[in-house]
Coordinates of C-alpha atoms in Angstrom, one line a residue:
M1374 CA -11.1 -9.3 -20.7
P1375 CA -7.6 -7.6 -20.9
C1376 CA -5.8 -10.9 -20.3
M1377 CA -7.4 -12.4 -23.4
K1378 CA -5.8 -9.6 -25.4
I1379 CA -2.2 -10.2 -24.2
P1380 CA -1.2 -12.3 -27.2
A1381 CA -2.4 -9.7 -29.7
F1382 CA -1.0 -6.9 -27.7
L1383 CA 2.4 -8.5 -27.4
A1384 CA 2.5 -9.3 -31.1
R1385 CA 1.7 -5.6 -31.9
N1386 CA 4.4 -4.6 -29.4
R1387 CA 7.1 -6.9 -30.8
Y1388 CA 6.8 -9.1 -27.6
R1389 CA 8.2 -6.4 -25.3
N1390 CA 6.8 -5.9 -21.8
P1391 CA 4.6 -2.8 -21.7
Q1392 CA 6.3 0.1 -19.9
D1393 CA 3.5 2.7 -19.8
A1394 CA 0.3 2.3 -17.7
T1395 CA -1.7 4.0 -20.4
D1396 CA -0.6 1.5 -23.1
C1397 CA -1.2 -2.0 -21.9
P1398 CA -3.5 -5.0 -22.9
F1399 CA -6.1 -3.3 -20.7
Q1400 CA -6.2 -0.2 -22.9
Y1401 CA -6.0 -2.3 -26.0
A1402 CA -9.0 -4.4 -24.9
Q1403 CA -11.1 -1.5 -23.7
G1404 CA -10.3 1.0 -26.5
T1405 CA -9.1 3.7 -24.0
T1406 CA -6.0 5.6 -23.1
K1407 CA -6.9 6.0 -19.5
V1408 CA -5.1 4.2 -16.7
S1409 CA -7.1 1.3 -15.5
F1410 CA -8.0 2.9 -12.1
E1411 CA -9.2 6.1 -13.9
Y1412 CA -11.3 3.9 -16.1
L1413 CA -12.9 2.2 -13.1
A1414 CA -13.4 5.5 -11.2
E1415 CA -15.6 6.7 -14.1
R1416 CA -17.8 3.6 -13.9
P1417 CA -19.2 3.3 -10.4
E1418 CA -20.6 -0.2 -10.9
L1419 CA -17.2 -1.5 -11.9
Q1420 CA -15.5 0.5 -9.1
E1421 CA -17.9 -1.1 -6.6
C1422 CA -17.1 -4.6 -7.9
F1423 CA -13.4 -3.9 -7.6
N1424 CA -13.7 -2.5 -4.1
N1425 CA -15.8 -5.5 -2.9
Y1426 CA -13.3 -7.9 -4.4
M1427 CA -10.4 -6.2 -2.6
G1428 CA -12.4 -6.4 0.6
G1429 CA -13.0 -10.1 0.3
R1430 CA -9.9 -11.4 -1.5
R1431 CA -8.1 -12.3 1.8
Q1432 CA -10.9 -14.1 3.5
G1433 CA -9.6 -17.1 5.3
E1434 CA -6.0 -15.9 5.2
Q1435 CA -4.0 -14.8 8.2
S1436 CA -4.0 -11.0 8.8
W1437 CA -0.8 -9.1 8.9
F1438 CA -1.5 -7.7 12.3
D1439 CA -2.0 -11.1 13.9
P1440 CA 0.6 -11.5 16.8
Y1441 CA 2.1 -14.5 15.2
F1442 CA 2.6 -12.6 11.9
F1443 CA 3.7 -9.1 12.8
P1444 CA 4.2 -8.0 16.5
V1445 CA 2.1 -4.8 16.5
E1446 CA 2.2 -4.2 20.2
E1447 CA 5.9 -4.8 20.4
K1448 CA 6.5 -2.2 17.7
L1449 CA 4.4 0.3 19.6
Q1450 CA 6.1 0.0 22.9
D1451 CA 8.1 3.3 22.5
S1452 CA 5.4 5.1 20.5
E1453 CA 4.1 8.5 21.6
L1454 CA 0.5 7.9 20.9
N1455 CA -2.7 9.5 22.2
D1456 CA -6.2 9.8 20.8
G1457 CA -5.1 12.8 18.6
T1458 CA -1.9 11.4 17.1
P1459 CA -2.0 9.2 13.9
L1460 CA -1.4 5.5 14.5
L1461 CA -2.2 4.0 11.1
V1462 CA -2.7 5.6 7.7
D1463 CA -4.1 3.1 5.2
V1464 CA -2.9 4.5 1.9
G1465 CA -5.2 3.5 -0.9
G1466 CA -7.3 1.6 1.6
G1467 CA -10.5 1.4 -0.5
L1468 CA -13.6 0.8 1.7
G1469 CA -11.5 0.5 4.8
H1470 CA -11.7 -3.3 5.3
D1471 CA -8.2 -3.7 6.5
A1472 CA -8.4 -0.7 8.8
E1473 CA -11.7 -1.9 10.3
A1474 CA -10.2 -5.4 11.0
F1475 CA -7.1 -3.8 12.6
R1476 CA -9.3 -1.6 14.9
K1477 CA -11.4 -4.6 15.9
A1478 CA -8.3 -6.6 16.7
Y1479 CA -6.8 -3.8 18.8
P1480 CA -9.8 -1.7 20.1
N1481 CA -7.9 -0.2 23.0
L1482 CA -4.9 1.1 21.1
P1483 CA -4.7 4.9 21.2
G1484 CA -4.2 6.9 18.0
R1485 CA -6.1 7.8 14.9
I1486 CA -6.7 5.3 12.1
V1487 CA -7.2 7.0 8.7
V1488 CA -8.2 5.4 5.4
Q1489 CA -7.2 7.3 2.2
D1490 CA -8.5 6.7 -1.3
L1491 CA -9.9 8.4 -4.3
P1492 CA -13.3 10.2 -3.9
S1493 CA -15.1 7.5 -5.8
S1494 CA -14.1 4.9 -3.3
I1495 CA -14.6 7.0 -0.2
K1496 CA -18.1 7.8 -1.4
Q1497 CA -18.9 4.1 -1.5
A1498 CA -17.7 3.5 2.0
T1499 CA -21.0 4.3 3.7
S1500 CA -20.6 2.1 6.8
V1501 CA -17.3 2.0 8.6
T1502 CA -16.4 1.1 12.2
R1503 CA -16.5 3.9 14.7
G1504 CA -13.1 5.5 15.1
I1505 CA -12.1 5.1 11.4
E1506 CA -11.5 8.3 9.5
M1507 CA -12.2 8.3 5.7
M1508 CA -10.2 10.8 3.7
S1509 CA -10.1 11.6 0.0
H1510 CA -6.5 11.5 -1.2
D1511 CA -4.5 10.7 -4.3
F1512 CA -1.4 8.9 -3.2
F1513 CA 0.6 10.5 -6.0
T1514 CA 0.3 13.8 -4.2
S1515 CA 1.7 15.1 -0.9
Q1516 CA 0.7 13.1 2.1
P1517 CA -1.5 15.2 4.3
I1518 CA -1.1 13.1 7.5
Q1519 CA 2.1 14.5 8.9
G1520 CA 1.2 14.4 12.6
E1521 CA 1.2 17.1 15.1
S1522 CA 3.8 19.4 16.5
K1523 CA 5.2 18.5 19.9
V1524 CA 7.5 20.5 22.1
A1525 CA 10.8 18.6 22.1
H1526 CA 13.0 20.9 24.1
K1527 CA 12.2 24.1 26.0
I1528 CA 14.8 26.7 25.1
S1529 CA 13.3 29.7 26.8
C1530 CA 9.9 31.0 27.8
E1531 CA 9.5 32.6 24.4
L1532 CA 11.1 29.9 22.2
A1533 CA 10.6 26.2 21.9
L1534 CA 12.0 23.7 19.4
T1535 CA 9.3 21.5 17.9
I1536 CA 9.4 18.3 15.9
S1537 CA 6.7 16.7 13.7
I1538 CA 5.3 13.4 14.8
G1539 CA 4.0 11.6 11.7
A1540 CA 2.0 8.5 11.8
K1541 CA 3.5 5.4 13.3
F1542 CA 2.5 3.2 10.4
Y1543 CA 1.9 4.1 6.8
Y1544 CA 0.3 1.0 5.4
L1545 CA 0.0 0.0 1.7
H1546 CA -1.9 -3.2 0.8
S1547 CA -1.7 -4.4 -2.7
I1548 CA -0.8 -1.0 -4.0
L1549 CA 2.7 -1.1 -5.3
H1550 CA 2.3 -4.2 -7.4
N1551 CA -0.2 -2.2 -9.5
W1552 CA 2.4 0.3 -10.7
T1553 CA 5.8 0.5 -12.5
D1554 CA 8.9 1.2 -10.5
N1555 CA 8.8 4.9 -11.5
K1556 CA 5.2 5.3 -10.3
C1557 CA 6.1 3.4 -7.1
R1558 CA 8.9 5.8 -6.4
N1559 CA 6.5 8.7 -6.7
I1560 CA 4.1 7.0 -4.2
L1561 CA 6.8 6.2 -1.8
T1562 CA 8.4 9.6 -2.0
Q1563 CA 5.2 11.2 -0.7
L1564 CA 5.6 9.1 2.4
V1565 CA 9.4 9.5 2.8
Q1566 CA 8.8 13.2 3.0
V1567 CA 6.7 12.9 6.1
L1568 CA 8.3 10.0 7.9
R1569 CA 9.9 10.6 11.3
R1570 CA 13.4 9.0 11.4
G1571 CA 13.6 6.2 14.0
Y1572 CA 9.8 6.3 14.6
S1573 CA 7.6 5.9 11.5
K1574 CA 7.3 2.7 9.5
V1575 CA 6.1 2.0 6.0
L1576 CA 4.3 -1.4 6.0
I1577 CA 3.9 -2.9 2.5
N1578 CA 1.4 -5.8 2.5
D1579 CA 2.2 -7.5 -0.9
F1580 CA 3.6 -10.5 -2.6
V1581 CA 7.3 -11.3 -2.5
V1582 CA 8.1 -13.7 -5.4
P1583 CA 10.4 -16.5 -4.4
D1584 CA 13.5 -17.0 -6.6
Q1585 CA 12.4 -20.5 -7.4
N1586 CA 9.1 -22.3 -7.7
P1587 CA 6.7 -19.5 -7.2
S1588 CA 3.0 -20.4 -6.8
W1589 CA 0.6 -20.3 -9.6
L1590 CA -1.3 -17.5 -7.9
I1591 CA 1.7 -15.2 -7.9
T1592 CA 2.7 -16.0 -11.5
S1593 CA -0.8 -15.5 -12.7
L1594 CA -1.1 -12.2 -10.9
D1595 CA 2.2 -11.2 -12.5
F1596 CA 0.5 -11.5 -15.9
V1597 CA -2.6 -9.6 -14.6
M1598 CA -0.5 -6.7 -13.4
M1599 CA 1.3 -6.5 -16.7
A1600 CA -2.0 -6.5 -18.5
M1601 CA -3.7 -4.0 -16.3
S1602 CA -0.9 -1.4 -15.6
A1603 CA 2.5 -2.4 -17.0
A1604 CA 3.3 -3.5 -13.5
T1605 CA 4.8 -6.6 -11.9
E1606 CA 5.1 -8.8 -8.8
R1607 CA 8.5 -8.3 -7.2
T1608 CA 11.2 -10.6 -5.8
N1609 CA 13.0 -9.9 -2.5
K1610 CA 15.9 -8.3 -4.5
Q1611 CA 13.6 -6.1 -6.5
W1612 CA 11.8 -4.9 -3.3
H1613 CA 15.1 -4.0 -1.8
E1614 CA 16.3 -2.1 -4.9
L1615 CA 13.0 -0.2 -5.2
L1616 CA 12.8 0.9 -1.6
S1617 CA 16.5 1.8 -1.4
S1618 CA 16.1 4.0 -4.4
V1619 CA 13.8 6.4 -2.4
G1620 CA 15.8 6.4 0.8
L1621 CA 14.1 3.5 2.6
K1622 CA 15.6 0.4 4.0
I1623 CA 13.9 -2.9 4.7
V1624 CA 14.0 -3.8 8.4
Q1625 CA 12.4 -7.3 7.9
I1626 CA 10.1 -9.1 5.6
W1627 CA 7.4 -10.9 7.7
S1628 CA 5.6 -14.0 6.5
H1629 CA 3.1 -16.5 7.7
P1630 CA 2.3 -20.0 6.4
D1631 CA -1.4 -19.1 6.2
S1632 CA -0.9 -16.0 4.1
T1633 CA 0.1 -15.7 0.5
E1634 CA 1.2 -12.1 1.0
S1635 CA 4.1 -10.9 3.1
L1636 CA 4.5 -7.7 5.2
I1637 CA 7.5 -5.6 4.3
E1638 CA 8.6 -3.4 7.3
A1639 CA 10.6 -0.4 6.1
E1640 CA 11.9 2.8 7.5
L1641 CA 14.2 5.7 6.6
Q1642 CA 17.8 4.9 6.0
Q1643 CA 20.2 6.2 8.6

């Protein structure tokens, strides 16, 4: 287990936090230089276990799209959605558990729901709810869901000004806590480049560490993230600093007493 190797790794590393996702207690324990997710992708049985864990880890907790958690329908009041426009893009969404639950909760909402993940995960997703699109995608590369062109203003019979309508929601669940700040900036930049100002939202479903008395779950996961990928759980201040560094601003951090994770609502800075 990587966490069991933390003392030996830190002693070797002069008790400095790891800064490189290819040189962590995980690599030290497994005898590899591959990033943990690359290591899993090459081992289908481990990848399957991880995906199943991610699908079941929030059983019994309040979902972010519950009306008493995050007001989905209120946020969609001025949206320009139809069956062909993207509503929700679940970035790094694994087997699509979150997207399926969202669609079941809001079966009549128009718009496409797309789950993106690496090919090894998409291949495992053999049964998904009708109306969920599965797409192979590496979130460190350009975001392919950029919406459709819409005629915004007719200038003449021959010329029209068009604008791009990206997805309303780009959703990341337990993604950014797996990566260092530099890697997170890369992931977020791919989204920033396709966001429509005043329309698109980035929704980050993740832990927000309180400044005092954090729970044992959050502190233990902070150790796990360090061991697996040189990453960390972040405080409110750290989330603001990270998102601001890529041109995003936090609109609100939504929480619910029956959920250990929060939902960070962000959009392009003005």
